[in-house]
CSV table of C-alpha atoms and ligand atoms in Angstrom, one decimal:
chain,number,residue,atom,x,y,z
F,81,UNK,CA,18.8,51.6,-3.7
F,82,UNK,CA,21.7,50.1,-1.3
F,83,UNK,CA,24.1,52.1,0.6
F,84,UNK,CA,27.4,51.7,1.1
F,85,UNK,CA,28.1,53.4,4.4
F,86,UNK,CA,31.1,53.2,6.2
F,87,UNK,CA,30.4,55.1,9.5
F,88,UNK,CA,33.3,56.4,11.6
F,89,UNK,CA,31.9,58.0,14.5
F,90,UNK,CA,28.8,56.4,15.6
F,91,UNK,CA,26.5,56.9,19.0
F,92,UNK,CA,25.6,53.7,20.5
F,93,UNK,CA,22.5,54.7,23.1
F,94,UNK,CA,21.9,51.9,25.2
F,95,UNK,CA,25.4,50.8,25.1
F,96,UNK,CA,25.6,49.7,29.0
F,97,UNK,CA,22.8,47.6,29.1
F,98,UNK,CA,22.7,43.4,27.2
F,99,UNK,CA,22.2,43.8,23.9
F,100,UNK,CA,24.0,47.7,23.7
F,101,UNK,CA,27.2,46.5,25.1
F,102,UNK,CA,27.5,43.0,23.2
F,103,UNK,CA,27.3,45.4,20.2
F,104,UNK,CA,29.5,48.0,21.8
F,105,UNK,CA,32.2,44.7,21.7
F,106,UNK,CA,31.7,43.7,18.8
F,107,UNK,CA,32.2,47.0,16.8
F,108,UNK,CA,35.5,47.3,18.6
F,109,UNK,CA,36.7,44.2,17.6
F,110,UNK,CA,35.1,43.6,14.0
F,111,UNK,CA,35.5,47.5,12.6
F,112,UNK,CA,39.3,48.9,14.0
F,113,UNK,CA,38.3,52.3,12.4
F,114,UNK,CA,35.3,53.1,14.1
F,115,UNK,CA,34.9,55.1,17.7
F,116,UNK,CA,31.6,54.6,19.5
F,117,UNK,CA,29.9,57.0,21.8
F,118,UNK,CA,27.6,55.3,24.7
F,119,UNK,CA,24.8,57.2,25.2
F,120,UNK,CA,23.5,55.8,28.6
F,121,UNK,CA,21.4,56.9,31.6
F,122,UNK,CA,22.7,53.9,33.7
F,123,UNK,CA,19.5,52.8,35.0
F,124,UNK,CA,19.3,49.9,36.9
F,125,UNK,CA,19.9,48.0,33.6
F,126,UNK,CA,23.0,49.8,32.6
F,127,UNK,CA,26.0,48.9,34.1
F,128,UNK,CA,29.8,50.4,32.8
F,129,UNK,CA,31.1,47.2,34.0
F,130,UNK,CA,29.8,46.0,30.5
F,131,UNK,CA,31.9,47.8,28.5
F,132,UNK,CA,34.9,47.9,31.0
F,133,UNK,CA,38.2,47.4,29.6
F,134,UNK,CA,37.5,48.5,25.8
F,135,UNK,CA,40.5,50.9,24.7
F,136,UNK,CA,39.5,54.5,25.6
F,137,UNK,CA,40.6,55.9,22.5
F,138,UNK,CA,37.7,53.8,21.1
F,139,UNK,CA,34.8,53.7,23.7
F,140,UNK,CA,33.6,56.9,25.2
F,141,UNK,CA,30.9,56.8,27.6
F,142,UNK,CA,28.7,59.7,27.9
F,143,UNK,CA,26.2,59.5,31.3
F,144,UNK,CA,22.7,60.7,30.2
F,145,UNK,CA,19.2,60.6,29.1
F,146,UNK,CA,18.0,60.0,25.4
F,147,UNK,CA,14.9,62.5,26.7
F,148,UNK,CA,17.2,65.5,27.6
F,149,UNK,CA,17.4,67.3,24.2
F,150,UNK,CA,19.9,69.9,25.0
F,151,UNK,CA,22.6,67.1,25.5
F,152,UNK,CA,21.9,65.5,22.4
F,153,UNK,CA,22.3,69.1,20.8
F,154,UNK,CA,25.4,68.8,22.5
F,155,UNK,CA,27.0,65.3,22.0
F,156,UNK,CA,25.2,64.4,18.5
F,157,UNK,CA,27.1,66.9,15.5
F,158,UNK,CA,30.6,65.2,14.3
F,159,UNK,CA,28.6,61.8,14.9
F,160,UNK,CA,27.5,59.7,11.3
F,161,UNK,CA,24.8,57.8,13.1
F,162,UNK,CA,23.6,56.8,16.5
F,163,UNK,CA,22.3,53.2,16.7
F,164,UNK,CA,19.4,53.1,19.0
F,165,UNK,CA,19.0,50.2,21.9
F,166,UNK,CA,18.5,52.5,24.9
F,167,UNK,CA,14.9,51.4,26.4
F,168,UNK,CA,13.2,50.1,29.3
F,169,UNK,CA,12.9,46.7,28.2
F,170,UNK,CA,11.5,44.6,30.1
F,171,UNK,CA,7.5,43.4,30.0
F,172,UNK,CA,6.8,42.2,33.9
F,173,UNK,CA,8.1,45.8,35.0
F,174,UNK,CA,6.1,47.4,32.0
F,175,UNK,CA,2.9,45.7,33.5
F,176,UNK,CA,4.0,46.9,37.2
F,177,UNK,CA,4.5,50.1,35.9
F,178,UNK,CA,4.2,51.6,32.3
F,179,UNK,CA,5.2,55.5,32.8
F,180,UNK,CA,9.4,55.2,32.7
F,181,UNK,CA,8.3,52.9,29.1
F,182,UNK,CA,6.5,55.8,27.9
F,183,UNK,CA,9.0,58.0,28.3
F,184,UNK,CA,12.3,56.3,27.4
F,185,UNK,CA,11.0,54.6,24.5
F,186,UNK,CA,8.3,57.0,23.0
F,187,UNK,CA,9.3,60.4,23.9
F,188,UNK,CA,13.2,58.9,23.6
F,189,UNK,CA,13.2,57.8,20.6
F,190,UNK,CA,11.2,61.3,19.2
F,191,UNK,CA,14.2,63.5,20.8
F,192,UNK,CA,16.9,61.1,19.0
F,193,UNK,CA,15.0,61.4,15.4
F,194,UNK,CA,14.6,65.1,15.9
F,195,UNK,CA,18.4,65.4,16.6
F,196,UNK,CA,19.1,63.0,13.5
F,197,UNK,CA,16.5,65.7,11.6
F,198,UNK,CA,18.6,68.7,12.3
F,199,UNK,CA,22.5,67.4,12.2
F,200,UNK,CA,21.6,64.9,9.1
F,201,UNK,CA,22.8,61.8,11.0
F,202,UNK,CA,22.0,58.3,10.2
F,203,UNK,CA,19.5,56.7,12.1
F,204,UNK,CA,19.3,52.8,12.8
F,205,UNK,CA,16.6,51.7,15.1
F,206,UNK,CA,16.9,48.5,16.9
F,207,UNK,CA,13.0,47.2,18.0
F,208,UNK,CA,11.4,43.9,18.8
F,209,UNK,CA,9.3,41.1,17.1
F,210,UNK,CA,7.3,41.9,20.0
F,211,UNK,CA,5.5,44.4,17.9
F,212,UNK,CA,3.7,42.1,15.9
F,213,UNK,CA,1.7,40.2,19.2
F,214,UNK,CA,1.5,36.7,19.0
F,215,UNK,CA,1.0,33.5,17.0
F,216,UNK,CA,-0.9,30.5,18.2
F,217,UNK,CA,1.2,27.6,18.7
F,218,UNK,CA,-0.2,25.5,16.4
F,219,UNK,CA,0.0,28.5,13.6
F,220,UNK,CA,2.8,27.4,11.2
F,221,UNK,CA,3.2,31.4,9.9
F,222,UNK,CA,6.1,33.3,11.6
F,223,UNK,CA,6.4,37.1,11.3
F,224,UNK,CA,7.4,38.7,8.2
F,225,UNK,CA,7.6,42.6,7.6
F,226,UNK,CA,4.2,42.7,6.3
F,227,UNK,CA,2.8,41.3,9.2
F,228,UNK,CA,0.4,43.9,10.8
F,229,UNK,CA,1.7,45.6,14.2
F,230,UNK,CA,-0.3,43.9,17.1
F,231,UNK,CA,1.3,44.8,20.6
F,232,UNK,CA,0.0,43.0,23.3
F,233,UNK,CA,2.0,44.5,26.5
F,234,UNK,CA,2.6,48.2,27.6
F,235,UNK,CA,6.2,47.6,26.4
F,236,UNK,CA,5.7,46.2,23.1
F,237,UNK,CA,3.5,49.0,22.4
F,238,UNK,CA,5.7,51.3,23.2
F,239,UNK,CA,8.4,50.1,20.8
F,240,UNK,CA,5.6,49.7,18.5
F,241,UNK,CA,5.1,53.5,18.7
F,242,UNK,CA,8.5,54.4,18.7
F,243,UNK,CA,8.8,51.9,15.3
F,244,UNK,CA,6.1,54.3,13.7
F,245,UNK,CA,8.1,57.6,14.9
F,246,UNK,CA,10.7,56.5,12.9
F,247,UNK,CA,8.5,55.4,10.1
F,248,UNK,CA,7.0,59.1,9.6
F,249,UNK,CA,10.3,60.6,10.3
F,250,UNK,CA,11.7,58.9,7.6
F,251,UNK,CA,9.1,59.2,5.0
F,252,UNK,CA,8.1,62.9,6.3
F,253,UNK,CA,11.4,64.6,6.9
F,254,UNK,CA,13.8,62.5,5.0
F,255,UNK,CA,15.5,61.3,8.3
F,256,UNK,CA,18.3,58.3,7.2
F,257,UNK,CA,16.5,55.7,8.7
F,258,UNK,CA,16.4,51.9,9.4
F,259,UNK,CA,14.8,49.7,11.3
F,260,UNK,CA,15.3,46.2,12.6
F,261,UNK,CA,13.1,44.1,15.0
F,262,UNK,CA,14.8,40.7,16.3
F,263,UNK,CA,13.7,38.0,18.5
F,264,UNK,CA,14.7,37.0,22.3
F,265,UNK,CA,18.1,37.4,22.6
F,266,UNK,CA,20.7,35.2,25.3
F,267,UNK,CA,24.1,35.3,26.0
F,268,UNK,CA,26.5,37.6,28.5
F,269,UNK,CA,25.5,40.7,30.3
F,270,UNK,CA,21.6,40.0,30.3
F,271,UNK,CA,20.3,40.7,33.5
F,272,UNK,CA,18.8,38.7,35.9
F,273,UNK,CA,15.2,39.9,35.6
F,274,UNK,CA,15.3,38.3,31.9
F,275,UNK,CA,14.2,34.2,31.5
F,276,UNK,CA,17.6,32.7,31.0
F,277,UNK,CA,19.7,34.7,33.4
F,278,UNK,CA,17.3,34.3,36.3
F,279,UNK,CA,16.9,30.6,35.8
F,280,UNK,CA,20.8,30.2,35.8
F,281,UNK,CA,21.5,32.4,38.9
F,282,UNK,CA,18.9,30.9,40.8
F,283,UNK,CA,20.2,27.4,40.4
F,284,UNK,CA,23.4,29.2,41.5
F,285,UNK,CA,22.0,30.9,44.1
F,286,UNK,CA,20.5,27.3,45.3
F,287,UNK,CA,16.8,28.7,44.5
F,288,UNK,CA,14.4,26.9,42.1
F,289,UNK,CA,14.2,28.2,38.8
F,290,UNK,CA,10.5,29.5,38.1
F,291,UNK,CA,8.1,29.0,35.0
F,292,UNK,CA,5.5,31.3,34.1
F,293,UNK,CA,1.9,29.6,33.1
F,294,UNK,CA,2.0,26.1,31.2
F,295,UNK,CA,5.6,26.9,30.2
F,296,UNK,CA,4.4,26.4,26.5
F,297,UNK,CA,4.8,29.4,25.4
F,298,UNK,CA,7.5,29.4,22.6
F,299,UNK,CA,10.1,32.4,22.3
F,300,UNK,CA,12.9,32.4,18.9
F,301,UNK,CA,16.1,32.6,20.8
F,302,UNK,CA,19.4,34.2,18.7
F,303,UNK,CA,22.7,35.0,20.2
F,304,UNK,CA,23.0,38.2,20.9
F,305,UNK,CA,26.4,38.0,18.7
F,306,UNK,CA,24.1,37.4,15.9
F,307,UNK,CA,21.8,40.3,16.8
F,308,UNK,CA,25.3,42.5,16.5
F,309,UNK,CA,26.2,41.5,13.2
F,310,UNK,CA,23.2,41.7,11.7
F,311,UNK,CA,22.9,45.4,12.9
F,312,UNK,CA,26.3,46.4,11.3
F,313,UNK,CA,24.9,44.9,8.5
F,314,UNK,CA,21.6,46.9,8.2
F,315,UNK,CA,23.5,50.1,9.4
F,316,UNK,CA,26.3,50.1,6.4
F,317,UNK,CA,24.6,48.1,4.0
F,318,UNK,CA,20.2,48.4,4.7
F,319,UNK,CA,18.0,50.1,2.4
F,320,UNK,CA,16.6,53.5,3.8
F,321,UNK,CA,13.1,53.6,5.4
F,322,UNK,CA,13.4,49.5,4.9
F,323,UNK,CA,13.0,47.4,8.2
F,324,UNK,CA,14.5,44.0,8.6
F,325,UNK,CA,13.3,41.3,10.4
F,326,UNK,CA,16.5,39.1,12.8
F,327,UNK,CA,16.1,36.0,13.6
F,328,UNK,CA,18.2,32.8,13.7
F,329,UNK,CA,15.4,30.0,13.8
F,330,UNK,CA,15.7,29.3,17.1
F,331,UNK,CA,11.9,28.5,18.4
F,332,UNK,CA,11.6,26.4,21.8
F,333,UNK,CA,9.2,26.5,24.1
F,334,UNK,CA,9.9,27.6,28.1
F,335,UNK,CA,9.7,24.5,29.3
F,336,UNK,CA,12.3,22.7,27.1
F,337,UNK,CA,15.0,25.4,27.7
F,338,UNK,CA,14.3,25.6,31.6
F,339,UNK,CA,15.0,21.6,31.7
F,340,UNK,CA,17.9,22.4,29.3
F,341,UNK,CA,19.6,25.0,31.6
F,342,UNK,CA,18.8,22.1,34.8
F,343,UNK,CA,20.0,19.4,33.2
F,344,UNK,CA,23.3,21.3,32.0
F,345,UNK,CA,23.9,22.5,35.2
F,346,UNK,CA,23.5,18.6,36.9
F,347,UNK,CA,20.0,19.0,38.4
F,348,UNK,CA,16.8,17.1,38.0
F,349,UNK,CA,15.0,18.4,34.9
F,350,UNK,CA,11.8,18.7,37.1
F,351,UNK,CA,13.4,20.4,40.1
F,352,UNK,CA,11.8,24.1,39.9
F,353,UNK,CA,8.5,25.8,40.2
F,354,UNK,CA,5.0,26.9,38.5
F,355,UNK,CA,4.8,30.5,39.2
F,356,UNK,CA,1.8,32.6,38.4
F,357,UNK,CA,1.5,33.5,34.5
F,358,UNK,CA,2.2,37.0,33.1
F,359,UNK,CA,-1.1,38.7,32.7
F,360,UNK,CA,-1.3,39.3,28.8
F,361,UNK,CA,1.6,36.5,27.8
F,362,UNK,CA,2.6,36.1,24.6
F,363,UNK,CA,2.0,32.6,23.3
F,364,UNK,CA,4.4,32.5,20.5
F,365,UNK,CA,7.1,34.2,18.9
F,366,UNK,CA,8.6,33.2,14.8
F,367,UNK,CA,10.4,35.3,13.1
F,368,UNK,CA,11.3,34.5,8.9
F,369,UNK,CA,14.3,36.6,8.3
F,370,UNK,CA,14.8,35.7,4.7
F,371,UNK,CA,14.5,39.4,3.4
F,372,UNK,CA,17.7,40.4,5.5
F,373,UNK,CA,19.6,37.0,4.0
F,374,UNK,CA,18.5,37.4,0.6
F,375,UNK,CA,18.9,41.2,0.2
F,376,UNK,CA,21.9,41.8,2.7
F,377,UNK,CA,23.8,38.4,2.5
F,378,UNK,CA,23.5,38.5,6.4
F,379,UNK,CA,23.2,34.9,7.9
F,380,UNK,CA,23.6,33.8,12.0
F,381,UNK,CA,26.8,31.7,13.2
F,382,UNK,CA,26.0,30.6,16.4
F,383,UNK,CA,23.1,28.1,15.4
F,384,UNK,CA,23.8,26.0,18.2
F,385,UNK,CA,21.4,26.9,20.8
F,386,UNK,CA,22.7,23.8,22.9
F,387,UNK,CA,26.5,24.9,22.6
F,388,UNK,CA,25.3,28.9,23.0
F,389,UNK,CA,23.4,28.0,26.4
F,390,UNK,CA,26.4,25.9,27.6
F,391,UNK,CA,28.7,28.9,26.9
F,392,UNK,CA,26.0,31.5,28.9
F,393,UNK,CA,25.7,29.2,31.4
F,394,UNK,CA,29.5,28.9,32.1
F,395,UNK,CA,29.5,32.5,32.1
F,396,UNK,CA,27.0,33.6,34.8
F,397,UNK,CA,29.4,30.8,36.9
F,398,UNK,CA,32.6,32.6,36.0
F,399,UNK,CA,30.6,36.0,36.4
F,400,UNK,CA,29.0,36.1,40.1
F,401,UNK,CA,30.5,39.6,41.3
F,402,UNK,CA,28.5,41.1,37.8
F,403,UNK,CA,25.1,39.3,38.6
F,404,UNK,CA,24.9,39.3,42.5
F,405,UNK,CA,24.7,43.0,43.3
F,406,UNK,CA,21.4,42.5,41.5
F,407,UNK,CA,20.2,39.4,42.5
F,408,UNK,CA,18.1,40.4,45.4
F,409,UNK,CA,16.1,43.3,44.5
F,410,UNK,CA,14.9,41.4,41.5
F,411,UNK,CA,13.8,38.4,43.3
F,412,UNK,CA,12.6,40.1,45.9
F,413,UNK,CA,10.4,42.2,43.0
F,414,UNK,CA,9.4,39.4,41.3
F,415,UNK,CA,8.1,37.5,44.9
F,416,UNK,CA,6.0,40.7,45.9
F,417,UNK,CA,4.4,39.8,42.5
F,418,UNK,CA,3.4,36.3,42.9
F,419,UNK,CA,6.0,35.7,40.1
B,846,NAD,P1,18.5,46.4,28.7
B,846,NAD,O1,17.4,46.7,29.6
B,846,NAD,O2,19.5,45.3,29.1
B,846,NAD,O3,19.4,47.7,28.5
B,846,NAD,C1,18.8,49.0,28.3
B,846,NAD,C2,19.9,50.0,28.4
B,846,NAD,O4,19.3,51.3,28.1
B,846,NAD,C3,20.5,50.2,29.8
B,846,NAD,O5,21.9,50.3,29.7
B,846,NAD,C4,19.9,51.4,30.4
B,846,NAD,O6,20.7,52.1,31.3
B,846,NAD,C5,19.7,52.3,29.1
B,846,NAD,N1,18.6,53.3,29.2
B,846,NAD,C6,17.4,53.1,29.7
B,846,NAD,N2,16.7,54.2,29.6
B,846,NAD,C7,17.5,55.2,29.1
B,846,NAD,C8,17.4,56.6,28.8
B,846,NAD,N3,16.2,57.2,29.1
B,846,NAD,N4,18.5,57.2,28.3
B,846,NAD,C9,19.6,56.6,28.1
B,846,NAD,N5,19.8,55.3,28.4
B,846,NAD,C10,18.8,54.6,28.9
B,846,NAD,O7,17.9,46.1,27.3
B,846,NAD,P2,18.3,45.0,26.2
B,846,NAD,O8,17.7,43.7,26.5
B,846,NAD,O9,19.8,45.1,26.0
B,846,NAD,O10,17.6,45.6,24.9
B,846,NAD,C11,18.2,46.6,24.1
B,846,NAD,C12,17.3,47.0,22.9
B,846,NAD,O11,17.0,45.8,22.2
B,846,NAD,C13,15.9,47.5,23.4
B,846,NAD,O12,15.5,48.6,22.5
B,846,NAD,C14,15.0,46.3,23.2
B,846,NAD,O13,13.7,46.8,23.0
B,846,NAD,C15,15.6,45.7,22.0
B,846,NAD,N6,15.4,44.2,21.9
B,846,NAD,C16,15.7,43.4,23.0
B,846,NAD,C17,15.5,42.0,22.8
B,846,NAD,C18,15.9,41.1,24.0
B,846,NAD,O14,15.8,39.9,23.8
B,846,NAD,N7,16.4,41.5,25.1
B,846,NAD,C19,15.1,41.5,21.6
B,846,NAD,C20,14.8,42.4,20.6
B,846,NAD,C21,14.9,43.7,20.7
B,847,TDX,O1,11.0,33.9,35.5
B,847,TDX,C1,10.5,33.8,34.4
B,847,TDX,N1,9.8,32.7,34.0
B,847,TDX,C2,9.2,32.6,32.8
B,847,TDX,O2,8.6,31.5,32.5
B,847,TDX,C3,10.7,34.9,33.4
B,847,TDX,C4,11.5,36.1,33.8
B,847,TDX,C5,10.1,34.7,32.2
B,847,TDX,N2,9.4,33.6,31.9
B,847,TDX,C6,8.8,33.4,30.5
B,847,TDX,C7,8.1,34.6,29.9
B,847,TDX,C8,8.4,34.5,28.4
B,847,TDX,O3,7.5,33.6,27.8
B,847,TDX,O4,10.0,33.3,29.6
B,847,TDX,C9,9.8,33.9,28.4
B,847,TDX,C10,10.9,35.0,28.2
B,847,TDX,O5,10.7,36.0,29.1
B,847,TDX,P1,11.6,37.3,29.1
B,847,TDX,O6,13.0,37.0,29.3
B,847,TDX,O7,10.9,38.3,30.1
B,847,TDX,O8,11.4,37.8,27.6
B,847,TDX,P2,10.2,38.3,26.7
B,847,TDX,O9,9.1,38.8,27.5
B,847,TDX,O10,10.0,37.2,25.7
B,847,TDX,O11,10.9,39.6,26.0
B,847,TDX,C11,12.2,39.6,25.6
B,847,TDX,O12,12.3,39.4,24.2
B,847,TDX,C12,11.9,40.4,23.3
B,847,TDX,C13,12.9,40.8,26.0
B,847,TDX,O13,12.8,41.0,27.4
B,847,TDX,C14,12.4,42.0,25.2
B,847,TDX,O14,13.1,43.2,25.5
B,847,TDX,C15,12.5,41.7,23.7
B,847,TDX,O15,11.8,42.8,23.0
């Protein structure tokens, strides 16, 4: 049956890093009534610069770690739901080094149910099409949320396993739960380790932009103000123990968008550089998102891919003092790599 949940006091974890903070925005300006707590260990993803700025009788942030279970004892009671997004998300560093995936977004995710289990909170968990592996590019199924789970990369497993935690908890416990896994996200605040921010600052920086592989490999892009909405939209109005599938139908391979950012940004369209592939790369990413359209009426707005990477694009240029502090450690990862 439907719910009609109007949460006033939610937790946001996450809430400093991309995706976290674009929702963090977008809850303060969409819902006036509703005060969000950040949850947020400030690793090197999470930056309060993100959510700098938002009125302080509406944004709290609380500096910690999903794992520590005492805190969340703590900060969690007098909360209606935290909404999950807190991870170590990236798949490069998960194949340098798997442990701090583990632990964030396993053991994470089991101290955040376990705290929804005892104070009764609703739960929404934000996870990744990732979960599903890969689709040939000449497959024409995309994912639905039948699709068996298929993780190819430590990270993917990892939010795989934290997707069945939440599963069991649910079903087991009676823990309030949802669950939504979207496609690649672009748009502000993503850092530079990710495809279309490193690309961008690297023209800006006067480096060439690099492509992993053949640069085939296809990737469902939605704006991450899409992602938002369609959270709010599972959290207030999703089934219980339900997952939803977010996507925008935004499929283009690597190569395209790399000579799409060049081009945009006045340089030749073959002006950058093969780099070694990602060992384990997903071919292709598709996500149908039809059950969240037909049951919850949710739909994307920002459709233009073209117009969206314009808009990112013109932000990184506006935005150097937020991206260059970071700049140079992750290049100077990603060359010690071959990458
Ligand atoms: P991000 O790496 O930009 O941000 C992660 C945030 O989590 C950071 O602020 C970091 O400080 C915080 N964090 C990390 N470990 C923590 C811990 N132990 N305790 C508290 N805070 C911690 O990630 P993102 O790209 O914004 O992704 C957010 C969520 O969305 C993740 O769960 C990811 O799996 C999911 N997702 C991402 C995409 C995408 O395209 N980026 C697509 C689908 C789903
Ligand atoms: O420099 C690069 N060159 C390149 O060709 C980088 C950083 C990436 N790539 C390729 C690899 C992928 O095919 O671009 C594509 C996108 O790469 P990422 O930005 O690393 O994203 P991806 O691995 O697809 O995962 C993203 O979407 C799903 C997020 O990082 C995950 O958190 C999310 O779950």
């Amino acid at each position: 049956m439907s719910q009609d949940f109007e949460p006033k006091n939610i937790i946001v974890t996450g809430g400093c890093g991309f995706i976290g903070s674009n929702f963090v925005h977008h809850v303060v300006r969409e819902h006036p009534g509703v005060h969000v707590t950040v949850l947020d260990k400030l690793t090197y993803a999470g930056n309060p610069e993100n959510i700098a700025g938002l009125p302080e009788d509406r944004v709290e942030l609380v500096v910690g770690d999903i794992c520590d279970a005492e805190l969340l004892e703590r900060i969690v009671p007098g909360h209606d739901a935290i909404v999950h997004y807190a991870a170590e998300s990236h798949n490069d560093n998960s194949i340098a080094n798997p442990e701090p995936f583990l632990r964030t977004n396993v053991e994470g995710t089991y101290q955040l149910l376990e705290a929804c289990r005892k104070f009764d909170v609703r739960y929404h968990h934000v996870s990744t099409d990732e979960v599903y592996g890969d689709l040939a590019l000449d497959d024409p199924a995309r994912f639905t949320e039948e699709t068996p789970y298929r993780p190819s990369s430590p990270y993917s497993s990892t939010k795989a396993s934290s997707d069945l935690l939440v599963r069991a908890w649910h079903r087991t416990f009676g823990v309030r739960a949802t669950i939504s896994n979207c496609s690649n996200n672009y748009g502000p605040y993503q850092h530079v380790e990710k495809f279309i921010p490193r690309q961008i600052t690297n023209i800006l920086d006067g480096q060439r932009p690099k492509l992993y592989g053949d640069g085939k490999n296809v990737r469902d892009w939605i704006h991450t103000e899409d992602h938002s909405s369609a959270v709010w939209t599972i959290l207030t109005k999703g089934v219980l123990g339900e997952t939803y599938l977010i996507g925008a139908d935004g499929e283009r391979d690597n190569l395209t968008v790399l000579r799409d950012i060049l081009t945009v940004m006045g340089k030749d369209p073959d002006d950058f550089d093969w780099v070694r592939d990602r060992p384990g790369h997903d071919r292709r990413y598709a996500i149908d998102s039809s059950k969240l359209r037909r049951e919850l009426g949710w739909k994307p707005v920002h459709t233009d891919f073209q117009k969206g990477l314009e808009q990112t694009i013109a932000w990184y240029t506006e935005h150097e003092d937020w991206w260059r502090p970071a700049k140079g450690a992750t290049e100077a990862k990603y060359r010690a790599q071959g990458q």
